[in-house]
Amino acid sequence: MPSEISKELILLLDKERVALNTGAFDDLDQLSGAKTVLFESLTRADASAGDLAVIKSKLSENQQLLAAAIRGVSAARERLAALEHVRGGLAVYDRDGQLAKVPTSKPALQKKA
């Protein structure tokens, strides 16, 4: 039978997985503090090998989810930076082979009298 600390830690790791899957990254900070306390308690408790195997499996899964989230955020930042770069103008080569900047913004419409 799992110890009380093991049960709490497993439930917390499940909450962490849900937060990672739903993108609730603000919740991870709070969960991290509670996870640290539970791990410190676990070192003083007698946890069975089965409990530790379940905890290890959940930690591994959450680590993979966190790594995927970090890659996703990095990719989004790169795409935003590329869009920001293009917003200022598009760099192309002219007929002489020189790099030329083509503005991407359209001029405002002007009313004529």
Short mmCIF file of C-alpha atoms in Angstrom, two decimals:
data_model
loop_
_atom_site.label_atom_id
_atom_site.label_comp_id
_atom_site.label_asym_id
_atom_site.label_seq_id
_atom_site.Cartn_x
_atom_site.Cartn_y
_atom_site.Cartn_z
CA MET A 1 0.00 0.00 0.00
CA PRO A 2 1.46 3.37 -0.97
CA SER A 3 2.50 5.67 1.83
CA GLU A 4 0.61 8.91 2.38
CA ILE A 5 3.55 10.97 1.10
CA SER A 6 3.80 8.82 -2.02
CA LYS A 7 0.07 9.26 -2.68
CA GLU A 8 0.34 13.04 -2.29
CA LEU A 9 3.37 13.20 -4.57
CA ILE A 10 1.69 11.06 -7.24
CA LEU A 11 -1.40 13.29 -7.14
CA LEU A 12 0.79 16.37 -7.37
CA LEU A 13 2.64 14.94 -10.37
CA ASP A 14 -0.73 14.27 -12.02
CA LYS A 15 -1.69 17.92 -11.43
CA GLU A 16 1.63 18.98 -12.92
CA ARG A 17 0.95 16.84 -16.02
CA VAL A 18 -2.49 18.44 -16.42
CA ALA A 19 -0.96 21.92 -16.08
CA LEU A 20 1.64 21.10 -18.73
CA ASN A 21 -0.95 19.64 -21.11
CA THR A 22 -3.30 22.61 -20.74
CA GLY A 23 -0.60 25.27 -20.90
CA ALA A 24 -1.27 26.49 -17.34
CA PHE A 25 2.38 27.36 -16.83
CA ASP A 26 1.59 29.79 -13.99
CA ASP A 27 0.48 26.81 -11.87
CA LEU A 28 3.87 25.12 -12.25
CA ASP A 29 5.60 27.52 -9.86
CA GLN A 30 3.19 26.73 -7.04
CA LEU A 31 3.35 23.01 -7.76
CA SER A 32 7.14 23.15 -7.77
CA GLY A 33 7.28 24.41 -4.20
CA ALA A 34 4.89 21.72 -2.99
CA LYS A 35 6.82 19.09 -4.96
CA THR A 36 10.07 20.09 -3.26
CA VAL A 37 8.50 19.73 0.18
CA LEU A 38 7.08 16.31 -0.70
CA PHE A 39 10.41 15.09 -2.08
CA GLU A 40 12.15 16.16 1.11
CA SER A 41 9.51 14.27 3.11
CA LEU A 42 9.88 11.26 0.84
CA THR A 43 13.59 10.99 1.61
CA ARG A 44 12.70 10.53 5.30
CA ALA A 45 9.80 8.15 4.67
CA ASP A 46 9.85 4.47 3.86
CA ALA A 47 8.61 4.32 0.29
CA SER A 48 8.24 0.99 -1.44
CA ALA A 49 10.01 0.15 -4.66
CA GLY A 50 6.65 0.11 -6.42
CA ASP A 51 5.85 3.65 -5.22
CA LEU A 52 9.23 4.87 -6.36
CA ALA A 53 8.77 3.24 -9.79
CA VAL A 54 5.41 5.01 -10.25
CA ILE A 55 6.92 8.33 -9.14
CA LYS A 56 9.88 7.86 -11.47
CA SER A 57 7.58 7.10 -14.39
CA LYS A 58 5.43 10.19 -13.75
CA LEU A 59 8.52 12.38 -13.34
CA SER A 60 9.88 11.12 -16.66
CA GLU A 61 6.59 11.81 -18.43
CA ASN A 62 6.37 15.32 -16.97
CA GLN A 63 9.98 16.01 -17.90
CA GLN A 64 9.23 15.10 -21.52
CA LEU A 65 6.13 17.32 -21.51
CA LEU A 66 8.09 20.22 -20.04
CA ALA A 67 10.84 19.82 -22.65
CA ALA A 68 8.21 19.81 -25.41
CA ALA A 69 6.61 22.95 -23.96
CA ILE A 70 9.99 24.70 -23.88
CA ARG A 71 10.63 23.72 -27.51
CA GLY A 72 7.18 25.02 -28.47
CA VAL A 73 7.72 28.36 -26.76
CA SER A 74 11.15 28.70 -28.39
CA ALA A 75 9.70 27.95 -31.82
CA ALA A 76 6.94 30.52 -31.30
CA ARG A 77 9.51 33.14 -30.28
CA GLU A 78 11.53 32.41 -33.42
CA ARG A 79 8.44 32.75 -35.62
CA LEU A 80 7.51 36.05 -33.95
CA ALA A 81 11.05 37.34 -34.44
CA ALA A 82 10.91 36.37 -38.13
CA LEU A 83 7.58 38.15 -38.55
CA GLU A 84 8.96 41.22 -36.80
CA HIS A 85 11.96 41.16 -39.13
CA VAL A 86 9.76 41.02 -42.23
CA ARG A 87 7.47 43.75 -40.94
CA GLY A 88 10.18 46.36 -41.48
CA GLY A 89 10.64 45.36 -45.11
CA LEU A 90 11.54 42.46 -47.29
CA ALA A 91 15.15 41.96 -48.36
CA VAL A 92 15.48 40.93 -52.02
CA TYR A 93 18.13 41.11 -54.73
CA ASP A 94 17.65 43.63 -57.50
CA ARG A 95 18.54 43.02 -61.18
CA ASP A 96 22.13 44.13 -60.50
CA GLY A 97 22.53 41.50 -57.79
CA GLN A 98 22.52 44.05 -54.98
CA LEU A 99 20.53 43.56 -51.82
CA ALA A 100 17.52 45.87 -51.82
CA LYS A 101 14.85 46.47 -49.21
CA VAL A 102 11.22 46.39 -50.36
CA PRO A 103 8.78 48.00 -47.93
CA THR A 104 5.98 45.70 -46.85
CA SER A 105 3.62 48.34 -45.52
CA LYS A 106 1.19 49.90 -47.94
CA PRO A 107 1.04 53.68 -48.05
CA ALA A 108 -2.05 55.21 -46.53
CA LEU A 109 -4.80 56.19 -48.93
CA GLN A 110 -4.86 59.85 -49.78
CA LYS A 111 -7.99 61.77 -50.55
CA LYS A 112 -7.79 63.92 -53.62
CA ALA A 113 -9.84 67.03 -54.03
#
